[in-house]
Coordinates of C-alpha atoms in Angstrom, one line a residue:
X1 CA -0.6 42.0 77.4
X2 CA -1.4 45.4 79.0
X3 CA -5.0 46.4 79.2
X4 CA -5.7 50.0 78.2
X5 CA -8.7 52.2 77.3
X6 CA -9.1 54.8 74.7
X7 CA -8.2 57.4 77.3
X8 CA -5.0 55.7 78.4
X9 CA -1.5 57.2 77.9
X10 CA 1.5 55.0 77.3
X11 CA 5.2 55.6 77.2
X12 CA 6.2 57.4 74.0
X13 CA 9.7 56.0 73.6
X14 CA 8.8 52.3 73.1
X15 CA 7.8 50.4 70.1
X16 CA 4.1 49.3 70.7
X17 CA 1.3 47.2 69.3
X18 CA -2.3 48.0 70.3
X19 CA -4.9 45.3 69.7
X20 CA -8.3 46.9 69.5
X21 CA -11.6 45.3 68.7
X22 CA -14.4 47.1 66.7
X23 CA -15.7 50.2 68.4
X24 CA -12.9 50.3 70.9
X25 CA -12.1 54.0 70.1
X26 CA -8.7 53.3 68.5
X27 CA -8.7 56.3 66.3
X28 CA -9.6 58.5 69.3
X29 CA -6.7 56.8 71.2
X30 CA -4.3 57.2 68.3
X31 CA -5.0 61.0 68.0
X32 CA -4.6 61.3 71.8
X33 CA -1.3 59.4 71.7
X34 CA 0.0 61.7 68.9
X35 CA -0.9 64.8 70.9
X36 CA 0.9 63.2 73.9
X37 CA 4.1 62.7 71.8
X38 CA 3.9 66.3 70.4
X39 CA 3.7 67.7 73.9
X40 CA 6.3 65.6 75.6
X41 CA 8.8 64.4 73.1
X42 CA 12.4 65.7 73.4
X43 CA 13.2 64.5 69.9
X44 CA 10.8 66.5 67.8
X45 CA 12.2 69.7 66.4
X46 CA 10.8 72.2 63.9
X47 CA 11.7 70.1 60.9
X48 CA 11.0 66.6 62.4
X49 CA 7.5 65.1 62.3
X50 CA 5.4 62.2 63.3
X51 CA 4.3 59.9 60.5
X52 CA 0.8 58.6 60.8
X53 CA -0.2 56.0 58.2
X54 CA -3.8 54.9 57.7
X55 CA -5.7 52.9 55.1
X56 CA -8.0 55.3 53.2
X57 CA -8.1 58.9 52.2
X58 CA -11.3 59.2 54.3
X59 CA -9.5 58.0 57.4
X60 CA -6.7 60.5 56.6
X61 CA -9.2 63.4 56.7
X62 CA -10.8 62.1 59.9
X63 CA -7.5 62.1 61.7
X64 CA -6.5 65.5 60.4
X65 CA -9.7 67.0 61.6
X66 CA -9.3 65.5 65.0
X67 CA -5.7 66.7 65.3
X68 CA -6.8 70.3 64.5
X69 CA -4.0 72.9 64.8
X70 CA -1.5 70.3 66.0
X71 CA -1.6 68.6 62.5
X72 CA 1.3 70.8 61.3
X73 CA 3.9 68.5 62.8
X74 CA 2.2 65.3 61.8
X75 CA 2.3 63.8 58.3
X76 CA -1.0 61.9 57.9
X77 CA -1.3 59.9 54.7
X78 CA -2.0 56.5 53.1
X79 CA 1.0 54.2 52.9
X80 CA 1.3 54.6 49.1
X81 CA 1.2 58.4 49.3
X82 CA 3.8 58.4 52.0
X83 CA 6.2 56.1 50.2
X84 CA 5.8 57.9 46.9
X85 CA 6.5 61.3 48.4
X86 CA 9.4 60.4 50.6
X87 CA 11.1 57.5 48.8
X88 CA 10.1 57.0 45.2
X89 CA 9.8 60.6 44.0
X90 CA 13.0 61.9 45.5
X91 CA 15.2 58.9 44.7
X92 CA 13.5 57.5 41.5
X93 CA 16.6 58.5 39.5
X94 CA 18.4 55.5 41.1
X95 CA 15.9 53.2 39.3
X96 CA 16.6 54.3 35.8
X97 CA 19.4 51.8 35.0
X98 CA 17.8 48.8 36.6
X99 CA 14.1 49.4 35.6
X100 CA 14.1 52.0 32.9
X101 CA 11.9 54.4 34.7
X102 CA 11.4 57.6 32.8
X103 CA 11.9 60.4 35.3
X104 CA 10.8 63.2 32.9
X105 CA 7.3 61.6 32.5
X106 CA 6.9 60.4 36.1
X107 CA 3.9 62.3 37.6
X108 CA 2.3 60.5 40.6
X109 CA 0.8 57.0 40.8
X110 CA -2.6 55.7 39.9
X111 CA -4.8 52.6 40.0
X112 CA -3.4 49.7 37.9
X113 CA -4.2 49.9 34.2
X114 CA -3.8 47.6 31.2
X115 CA -3.2 49.2 27.9
X116 CA -3.5 46.6 25.2
X117 CA -1.2 48.4 22.8
X118 CA 1.5 47.9 25.4
X119 CA 0.5 44.2 25.9
X120 CA 1.0 43.7 22.1
X121 CA 4.4 45.5 22.3
X122 CA 5.4 43.2 25.1
X123 CA 4.3 39.9 23.5
X124 CA 5.7 40.8 20.1
X125 CA 9.1 41.5 21.7
X126 CA 9.0 38.9 24.4
X127 CA 12.4 37.2 24.6
X128 CA 10.7 33.8 24.4
X129 CA 8.0 34.7 21.8
X130 CA 9.2 31.8 19.6
X131 CA 7.8 29.3 22.3
X132 CA 4.3 30.7 21.9
X133 CA 2.6 28.1 19.7
X134 CA -0.9 27.5 18.3
X135 CA -3.5 28.1 19.6
X136 CA -1.6 30.6 21.7
X137 CA 0.7 32.1 19.1
X138 CA 1.8 35.8 19.2
X139 CA -0.8 36.6 16.5
X140 CA -3.6 34.7 18.2
X141 CA -2.9 36.3 21.6
X142 CA -2.9 39.8 20.2
X143 CA -5.7 39.5 17.6
X144 CA -8.4 37.2 18.9
X145 CA -10.8 38.9 21.2
X146 CA -11.3 36.0 23.6
X147 CA -7.5 35.7 24.1
X148 CA -7.1 39.5 24.5
X149 CA -9.8 39.6 27.1
X150 CA -8.2 36.8 29.1
X151 CA -4.8 38.4 28.8
X152 CA -6.2 41.7 30.1
X153 CA -7.9 40.1 33.1
X154 CA -4.8 38.2 33.9
X155 CA -2.5 41.2 33.7
X156 CA -4.9 43.3 35.9
X157 CA -4.1 40.8 38.7
X158 CA -0.4 41.7 38.5
X159 CA 1.3 42.3 41.9
X160 CA 4.6 41.6 43.7
X161 CA 5.4 38.9 46.2
X162 CA 8.4 37.6 48.1
X163 CA 9.8 34.2 46.9
X164 CA 11.4 31.7 49.2
X165 CA 14.7 33.5 48.9
X166 CA 13.0 36.7 50.1
X167 CA 13.3 38.4 46.7
X168 CA 10.4 40.4 45.3
X169 CA 9.0 38.9 42.2
X170 CA 6.3 40.1 39.7
X171 CA 3.4 37.6 39.8
X172 CA -0.1 37.3 38.2
X173 CA -3.0 35.2 39.3
X174 CA -3.6 32.3 36.8
X175 CA -7.1 32.0 38.1
X176 CA -7.8 35.3 36.4
X177 CA -6.5 34.3 33.0
X178 CA -10.0 33.6 31.5
X179 CA -12.6 35.0 29.2
X180 CA -16.0 34.1 27.8
X181 CA -16.6 33.2 24.2
X182 CA -19.7 34.7 22.4
X183 CA -22.8 32.8 23.5
X184 CA -20.9 30.5 25.9
X185 CA -21.1 31.1 29.7
X186 CA -18.1 28.7 30.3
X187 CA -14.8 30.3 31.3
X188 CA -12.1 29.9 28.6
X189 CA -8.6 29.9 30.3
X190 CA -5.2 30.5 28.8
X191 CA -3.3 27.2 29.1
X192 CA -0.4 26.5 31.3
X193 CA 2.2 26.4 28.6
X194 CA 1.3 29.8 27.4
X195 CA 1.4 31.3 30.9
X196 CA 4.7 29.5 31.6
X197 CA 6.2 31.4 28.7
X198 CA 4.7 34.8 29.4
X199 CA 5.6 34.7 33.1
X200 CA 9.3 34.5 32.2
X201 CA 9.3 38.2 31.4
X202 CA 6.6 39.9 33.5
X203 CA 9.2 42.5 34.6
X204 CA 9.7 43.3 30.9
X205 CA 5.9 44.0 30.6
X206 CA 6.1 46.4 33.6
X207 CA 9.2 48.2 32.1
X208 CA 7.1 49.2 29.0
X209 CA 4.9 51.3 31.4
X210 CA 7.8 52.6 33.4
X211 CA 9.5 53.8 30.2
X212 CA 6.4 56.1 29.8
X213 CA 6.5 57.2 33.5
X214 CA 3.4 55.2 34.3
X215 CA 3.5 53.6 37.8
X216 CA 0.6 52.2 39.9
X217 CA 0.1 51.7 43.7
X218 CA 1.8 48.2 43.6
X219 CA 4.8 49.7 41.8
X220 CA 5.2 52.2 44.6
X221 CA 5.6 49.4 47.2
X222 CA 8.0 47.5 44.9
X223 CA 10.2 50.5 44.2
X224 CA 10.2 51.7 47.8
X225 CA 11.4 48.3 49.0
X226 CA 14.1 48.1 46.3
X227 CA 15.4 51.6 47.0
X228 CA 15.7 51.2 50.8
X229 CA 17.2 47.7 50.4
X230 CA 19.9 48.9 48.0
X231 CA 20.5 52.4 49.3
X232 CA 20.5 52.3 53.2
X233 CA 21.1 56.0 53.4
X234 CA 17.5 56.5 52.4
X235 CA 16.5 54.8 55.7
X236 CA 18.8 57.2 57.6
X237 CA 17.1 60.2 56.0
X238 CA 13.6 58.8 56.8
X239 CA 14.6 58.1 60.4
X240 CA 16.0 61.6 60.7
X241 CA 12.7 63.1 59.4
X242 CA 10.3 60.9 61.3
X243 CA 11.4 59.8 64.8
X244 CA 7.9 58.4 65.3
X245 CA 6.0 56.2 62.8
X246 CA 2.5 55.0 63.7
X247 CA 0.4 52.7 61.5
X248 CA -3.4 52.3 61.9
X249 CA -5.3 49.3 60.5
X250 CA -2.0 47.4 60.5
X251 CA -3.7 44.1 59.9
X252 CA -4.5 45.3 56.3
X253 CA -0.9 45.9 55.3
X254 CA 0.8 43.4 53.0
X255 CA 4.2 41.7 53.6
X256 CA 6.1 44.3 51.5
X257 CA 4.8 47.1 53.7
X258 CA 5.7 45.1 56.8
X259 CA 9.2 44.5 55.7
X260 CA 9.6 48.2 54.9
X261 CA 8.4 49.2 58.4
X262 CA 10.8 46.8 60.1
X263 CA 13.7 48.4 58.3
X264 CA 12.5 51.9 59.3
X265 CA 12.2 50.8 62.9
X266 CA 15.7 49.2 63.2
X267 CA 17.3 52.4 64.5
X268 CA 16.1 55.6 65.9
X269 CA 12.4 55.6 64.8
X270 CA 9.7 54.4 67.3
X271 CA 7.2 52.2 65.5
X272 CA 3.6 51.9 66.7
X273 CA 1.1 49.6 65.1
X274 CA -2.7 49.6 65.8
X275 CA -5.1 47.0 64.5
X276 CA -7.1 43.8 65.0
X277 CA -6.2 40.6 63.3
X278 CA -9.9 39.5 63.5
X279 CA -10.7 42.4 61.2
X280 CA -8.1 41.4 58.5
X281 CA -10.1 41.3 55.3
X282 CA -7.7 42.2 52.5
X283 CA -6.2 38.9 51.7
X284 CA -6.8 39.6 48.0
X285 CA -4.3 42.4 48.3
X286 CA -1.7 40.3 50.1
X287 CA -2.6 41.1 53.7
X288 CA -2.1 38.2 56.2
X289 CA -4.1 38.2 59.4
X290 CA -1.3 36.5 61.4
X291 CA 1.3 39.2 60.5
X292 CA -0.2 41.6 63.1
X293 CA 1.0 39.5 66.0
X294 CA 4.1 38.2 64.2
X295 CA 5.4 41.7 63.6
X296 CA 8.4 42.0 65.9
X297 CA 10.8 44.8 66.9
X298 CA 13.2 44.9 69.9
X299 CA 11.3 45.4 73.2
X300 CA 7.9 46.0 71.5
X301 CA 5.2 46.3 74.1
X302 CA 1.7 44.8 73.6
X303 CA -1.5 46.6 74.7
X304 CA -5.2 45.5 74.4
X305 CA -8.3 47.7 74.3
X306 CA -11.3 45.5 75.2
X307 CA -14.0 48.2 75.5
X308 CA -16.7 48.6 72.8
X309 CA -17.8 52.2 72.9
X310 CA -19.9 51.9 69.8
X311 CA -22.7 49.4 70.1
X312 CA -25.6 48.5 72.3
X313 CA -25.4 45.5 74.6
X314 CA -27.4 43.3 72.3
X315 CA -25.1 43.9 69.4
X316 CA -22.0 43.4 71.5
X317 CA -23.5 40.0 72.6
X318 CA -23.5 39.0 69.0
X319 CA -19.9 40.2 68.5
X320 CA -18.8 38.2 71.6
X321 CA -20.6 35.1 70.3
X322 CA -18.5 35.3 67.1
X323 CA -15.2 36.1 68.8
X324 CA -13.3 34.4 71.6
X325 CA -9.9 36.1 71.8
X326 CA -11.2 39.4 73.0
X327 CA -14.4 39.6 75.0
X328 CA -15.6 43.2 74.6
X329 CA -16.8 45.2 77.5
X330 CA -20.1 47.1 77.2
X331 CA -18.8 50.6 77.7
X332 CA -22.1 52.4 76.8
X333 CA -24.1 49.8 78.7
X334 CA -27.3 50.6 76.7
X335 CA -30.0 48.0 76.2
X336 CA -31.0 48.4 72.6
X337 CA -33.3 46.7 70.2
X338 CA -32.8 42.9 69.7
X339 CA -31.1 42.3 66.3
X340 CA -33.3 41.1 63.6
X341 CA -32.9 38.5 60.8
X342 CA -35.0 39.2 57.7
X343 CA -35.7 36.1 55.6
X344 CA -36.6 37.0 52.1
X345 CA -36.0 39.6 49.4
X346 CA -33.3 42.1 50.1
X347 CA -35.2 45.3 48.9
X348 CA -38.2 44.3 51.0
X349 CA -35.8 43.8 54.0
X350 CA -34.3 47.2 53.4
X351 CA -37.7 48.8 53.4
X352 CA -38.8 46.9 56.5
X353 CA -35.6 47.9 58.3
X354 CA -36.3 51.6 57.5
X355 CA -39.8 51.2 58.9
X356 CA -38.6 49.7 62.1
X357 CA -35.9 52.4 62.4
X358 CA -38.6 55.1 62.3
X359 CA -37.5 56.1 58.8
X360 CA -34.0 56.9 60.0
X361 CA -31.3 56.1 57.4
X362 CA -30.4 52.4 57.1
X363 CA -26.9 51.6 55.8
X364 CA -26.7 48.3 53.9
X365 CA -23.4 46.4 53.7
X366 CA -23.0 43.6 51.2
X367 CA -20.3 41.3 50.0
X368 CA -20.0 42.5 46.4
X369 CA -20.3 45.6 44.3
X370 CA -23.3 44.6 42.2
X371 CA -25.4 43.8 45.3
X372 CA -24.6 47.2 46.9
X373 CA -25.6 48.9 43.6
X374 CA -28.9 47.1 43.4
X375 CA -29.7 48.4 46.9
X376 CA -28.7 51.9 46.0
X377 CA -31.2 51.8 43.1
X378 CA -33.7 49.6 45.0
X379 CA -33.8 47.1 42.1
X380 CA -35.6 43.9 42.9
X381 CA -34.1 40.5 42.1
X382 CA -30.9 38.6 42.3
X383 CA -28.5 36.9 39.9
X384 CA -27.4 40.0 38.1
X385 CA -24.3 39.5 35.9
X386 CA -21.4 41.4 37.4
X387 CA -19.3 40.9 34.2
X388 CA -21.7 42.7 31.8
X389 CA -19.2 45.6 31.2
X390 CA -16.5 43.1 30.2
X391 CA -19.0 41.2 28.1
X392 CA -19.8 44.4 26.3
X393 CA -16.2 44.8 25.4
X394 CA -15.9 41.3 24.0
X395 CA -19.2 41.3 22.0
X396 CA -18.9 44.8 20.6
X397 CA -16.4 43.9 17.9
X398 CA -16.6 47.2 16.0
X399 CA -14.9 47.8 12.7
X400 CA -11.9 49.5 14.4
X401 CA -9.3 47.2 15.8
X402 CA -9.2 48.6 19.3
X403 CA -13.0 48.5 20.0
X404 CA -13.3 52.3 20.0
X405 CA -17.1 52.2 20.1
X406 CA -17.3 50.1 23.3
X407 CA -14.6 52.1 25.0
X408 CA -16.6 55.3 24.4
X409 CA -19.9 53.8 25.6
X410 CA -18.3 52.3 28.8
X411 CA -16.5 55.6 29.6
X412 CA -19.8 57.5 29.3
X413 CA -21.5 54.8 31.5
X414 CA -18.9 55.1 34.2
X415 CA -18.7 58.9 34.0
X416 CA -22.5 59.1 34.5
X417 CA -22.5 56.8 37.5
X418 CA -19.4 58.5 39.1
X419 CA -21.1 61.9 38.7
X420 CA -24.3 60.7 40.3
X421 CA -22.3 59.6 43.3
X422 CA -20.7 63.1 43.3
X423 CA -17.3 61.8 42.4
X424 CA -16.7 64.4 39.8
X425 CA -12.9 64.1 39.6
X426 CA -13.3 60.4 38.7
X427 CA -16.1 61.3 36.3
X428 CA -14.0 63.9 34.5
X429 CA -11.0 61.6 34.3
X430 CA -13.1 58.8 32.9
X431 CA -14.6 61.0 30.1
X432 CA -11.3 62.7 29.3
X433 CA -10.1 59.3 28.1
X434 CA -12.3 59.5 25.0
X435 CA -11.1 63.0 24.1
X436 CA -7.4 62.3 23.7
X437 CA -7.6 64.0 20.3
X438 CA -7.8 67.3 22.2
X439 CA -4.2 68.1 23.1
X440 CA -4.8 71.0 25.5
X441 CA -5.4 69.4 28.9
X442 CA -7.6 72.3 30.2
X443 CA -9.7 72.3 27.1
X444 CA -10.1 68.5 27.3
X445 CA -11.3 68.8 30.9
X446 CA -13.8 71.5 29.9
X447 CA -15.2 69.3 27.1
X448 CA -15.4 66.3 29.5
X449 CA -17.3 68.4 32.1
X450 CA -19.7 69.8 29.4
X451 CA -20.6 66.3 28.3
X452 CA -21.0 65.0 31.9
X453 CA -23.6 67.8 32.4
X454 CA -25.3 66.6 29.3
X455 CA -25.4 63.0 30.5
X456 CA -26.8 64.0 33.9
X457 CA -29.4 66.2 32.2
X458 CA -30.5 63.4 29.9
X459 CA -30.3 60.7 32.6
X460 CA -34.1 60.2 32.9
X461 CA -34.2 59.7 29.1
X462 CA -32.0 56.6 29.2
X463 CA -31.9 55.3 32.8
X464 CA -34.8 52.9 32.3
X465 CA -34.0 52.2 28.6
X466 CA -31.8 49.8 26.7
X467 CA -28.1 50.3 26.1
X468 CA -29.0 50.9 22.5
X469 CA -30.8 54.0 23.5
X470 CA -27.9 55.1 25.6
X471 CA -25.5 54.4 22.7
X472 CA -27.8 56.5 20.4
X473 CA -27.5 59.6 22.7
X474 CA -23.8 59.2 22.8
X475 CA -23.4 59.0 19.0
X476 CA -25.8 61.9 18.4
X477 CA -24.5 64.2 21.0
X478 CA -21.1 63.2 22.3
X479 CA -19.0 61.3 19.8
X480 CA -20.4 61.1 16.4
X481 CA -17.3 59.3 15.1
X482 CA -18.2 56.0 16.8
X483 CA -19.4 53.4 14.2
X484 CA -23.0 52.7 13.7
X485 CA -24.8 49.7 15.2
X486 CA -26.5 48.1 12.3
X487 CA -26.8 44.3 13.0
X488 CA -25.2 41.3 14.5
X489 CA -24.0 40.2 18.0
X490 CA -23.2 43.7 19.2
X491 CA -26.6 45.2 18.3
X492 CA -28.3 42.2 19.9
X493 CA -26.4 42.9 23.1
X494 CA -27.1 46.6 23.2
X495 CA -30.8 46.0 22.6
X496 CA -31.1 43.1 25.0
X497 CA -29.5 44.8 28.1
X498 CA -30.7 47.8 30.0
X499 CA -28.6 50.7 31.0
X500 CA -29.4 50.0 34.7
X501 CA -28.1 46.4 34.5
X502 CA -24.7 47.6 33.2
X503 CA -24.7 50.5 35.7
X504 CA -24.9 48.0 38.5
X505 CA -21.4 46.8 37.4
X506 CA -19.7 50.2 37.9
X507 CA -17.4 50.1 41.0
X508 CA -17.2 53.3 43.1
X509 CA -13.9 53.7 45.0
X510 CA -14.2 55.0 48.6
X511 CA -18.0 54.9 48.4
X512 CA -19.7 57.4 50.7
X513 CA -23.3 56.3 49.9
X514 CA -25.7 54.5 52.3
X515 CA -25.2 51.3 50.4
X516 CA -21.7 49.9 50.0
X517 CA -19.6 46.8 50.1
X518 CA -18.3 45.6 53.5
X519 CA -14.7 46.4 52.5
X520 CA -15.6 50.0 51.7
X521 CA -17.3 50.3 55.1
X522 CA -14.1 49.4 57.0
X523 CA -13.5 51.9 59.8
X524 CA -17.0 53.4 59.6
X525 CA -19.9 53.2 62.0
X526 CA -23.6 53.7 61.4
X527 CA -26.7 53.9 63.7
X528 CA -28.7 51.3 61.7
X529 CA -27.0 48.6 59.6
X530 CA -28.5 45.9 57.3
X531 CA -26.0 43.2 56.5
X532 CA -26.9 41.4 53.2
X533 CA -25.9 37.7 53.0
X534 CA -25.6 35.9 49.7
X535 CA -27.2 32.8 51.0
X536 CA -28.0 30.8 54.1
X537 CA -24.5 29.2 54.1
X538 CA -23.0 32.6 55.1
X539 CA -24.5 32.2 58.6
X540 CA -21.6 29.9 59.5
X541 CA -19.9 33.1 60.8
X542 CA -22.5 33.0 63.5
X543 CA -23.2 29.3 63.8
X544 CA -19.6 28.0 63.7
X545 CA -17.3 31.1 63.8
X546 CA -13.6 30.8 62.9
X547 CA -12.0 34.2 62.7
X548 CA -8.5 32.8 62.8
X549 CA -8.6 30.9 59.6
X550 CA -11.6 32.0 57.6
X551 CA -11.5 35.4 56.0
X552 CA -15.2 35.2 55.0
X553 CA -16.1 35.0 58.7
X554 CA -13.9 38.0 59.4
X555 CA -15.6 40.0 56.6
X556 CA -19.1 39.4 58.1
X557 CA -17.7 40.1 61.6
X558 CA -16.6 43.5 60.4
X559 CA -20.0 44.1 58.8
X560 CA -22.1 43.4 61.9
X561 CA -19.7 45.4 64.1
X562 CA -20.4 48.6 62.2
X563 CA -23.8 48.9 63.8
X564 CA -24.4 51.3 66.8
X565 CA -28.1 51.1 67.6
X566 CA -29.9 48.5 65.3
X567 CA -28.5 45.5 63.5
X568 CA -30.4 43.8 60.7
X569 CA -29.3 40.8 58.7
X570 CA -31.0 39.7 55.5
X571 CA -30.8 36.1 54.1
X572 CA -32.9 34.7 51.2
X573 CA -33.7 31.6 53.2
X574 CA -33.0 30.0 56.6
X575 CA -33.3 26.3 57.6
X576 CA -35.5 25.6 60.6
X577 CA -32.6 24.0 62.5
X578 CA -30.5 27.2 62.1
X579 CA -33.4 29.4 63.0
X580 CA -33.9 27.6 66.3
X581 CA -30.2 28.2 67.2
X582 CA -30.3 31.9 66.2
X583 CA -33.6 32.8 67.9
X584 CA -31.9 33.3 71.3
X585 CA -30.0 36.4 69.9
X586 CA -32.2 37.5 67.0
X587 CA -35.8 38.2 66.2
X588 CA -36.6 36.4 62.9
X589 CA -39.0 38.0 60.5
X590 CA -40.1 36.8 57.1
X591 CA -40.5 39.5 54.4

């Protein structure tokens, strides 16, 4: 292992792997290395570029800004965007015979979607439909709301994984094949026999989307791997275009991406990977922490960056307590405030953290979306139901067979929250979905924008009211064709739940607010950080840390490592025994 700092230069014609802990300056180093290659490489020509892959669009923008005028010869993008542009889009015609992809309708890639009309089409034409028996017959699966909801959730989990023969297979998570019956909080799962049958033709389900030119991010990985495996000349083209291929946050890539990179690096292209297995927190997307150090190419050289240029000495002491494989050096060598543990209510903790920080911004990081949203809105309390939007879909059984009313209400809810977070493209896209009767795309966007402005203008009229009041505004001023809420389960739900409680369930992609989930804060840093723990048991990441095998510990390690000047941790309670252990590194305050 070769020790380097963020200012070090390394040979440019060797495969490399850089292990860098939090705050080590790896993005700074990566930009410096790219500039070194641009200035000294003998293999770059006018048409050849460096490929730089990073995890989020925000990270892409950061690197482009730092590269400045030298960015012309560097292709900086997310892995999905890169693979779509250079593999899927130009060579997708090769997929028509095997996968039925409609080239005429193919227009980019999006987040995964489940259209239930296509689910019905798939099940009704499933090659083993005759094996679907009561209580999971074709008719029951496609007509009963509880079955439809479970099917939708299960199909949302669809992804691709290698089997034991190293073939890519379509898989779904059976743990997601559940729903809730009206008035019953117990999960109702689709049974094993039903899933055994449906899983025999998951590729058939995907083909229904591909025939309409609809592909998602997971499809991009699948198609890219299939194309370069079956048509090696595509690799030759890629290697000719990109003699250098650098991947940031490599620990967050999944096995399909890793296999693709290995094939690209087999010949002329120099592969460089930068990351930290102790910050691998995307297991739910297929990432494996061990793959960072198991990634092998001929003569790959290992480097380690042990400096922490971000945090104060007291925060680095906490990080070094959690981690044993890299002991970070105190580059700034600044004695800061002793980290604080707040015991008590999270909103009270946030307000106290702001007070201690002299009213400077305090960024909260929490484990789940609904907690981060309660902190944004400073709503007291815990135990909020993160499934309320799904519950609304189930309970609002309107007269139309496709739950048109609930779809309109949910779209307006999400569009409002997206717009309030200044994610106007997402907001317009969400509201466009309820104006499909307008054929002209530009006119549809105008109508969507007009109604978003209306919702924002009327926000104070419904934000503290019930969902029934929100529904009334939508029916009177946006879509008068949705059916009336007269009585029954649906009306009880709308009257019994507030707009704010459902708004807490809206997920914001690439959140740029002061209150976000830990996953969305990956790669960021903030002067003052409040890490919100679900309960006292979460302190195991400090009391008995195990970053090698426990992803939850890695998640909280990432969270505390975002802090530059002040670190606060909130927990609802703390046993006296744990308190005595933690007092050496933290001040403990009850709020």
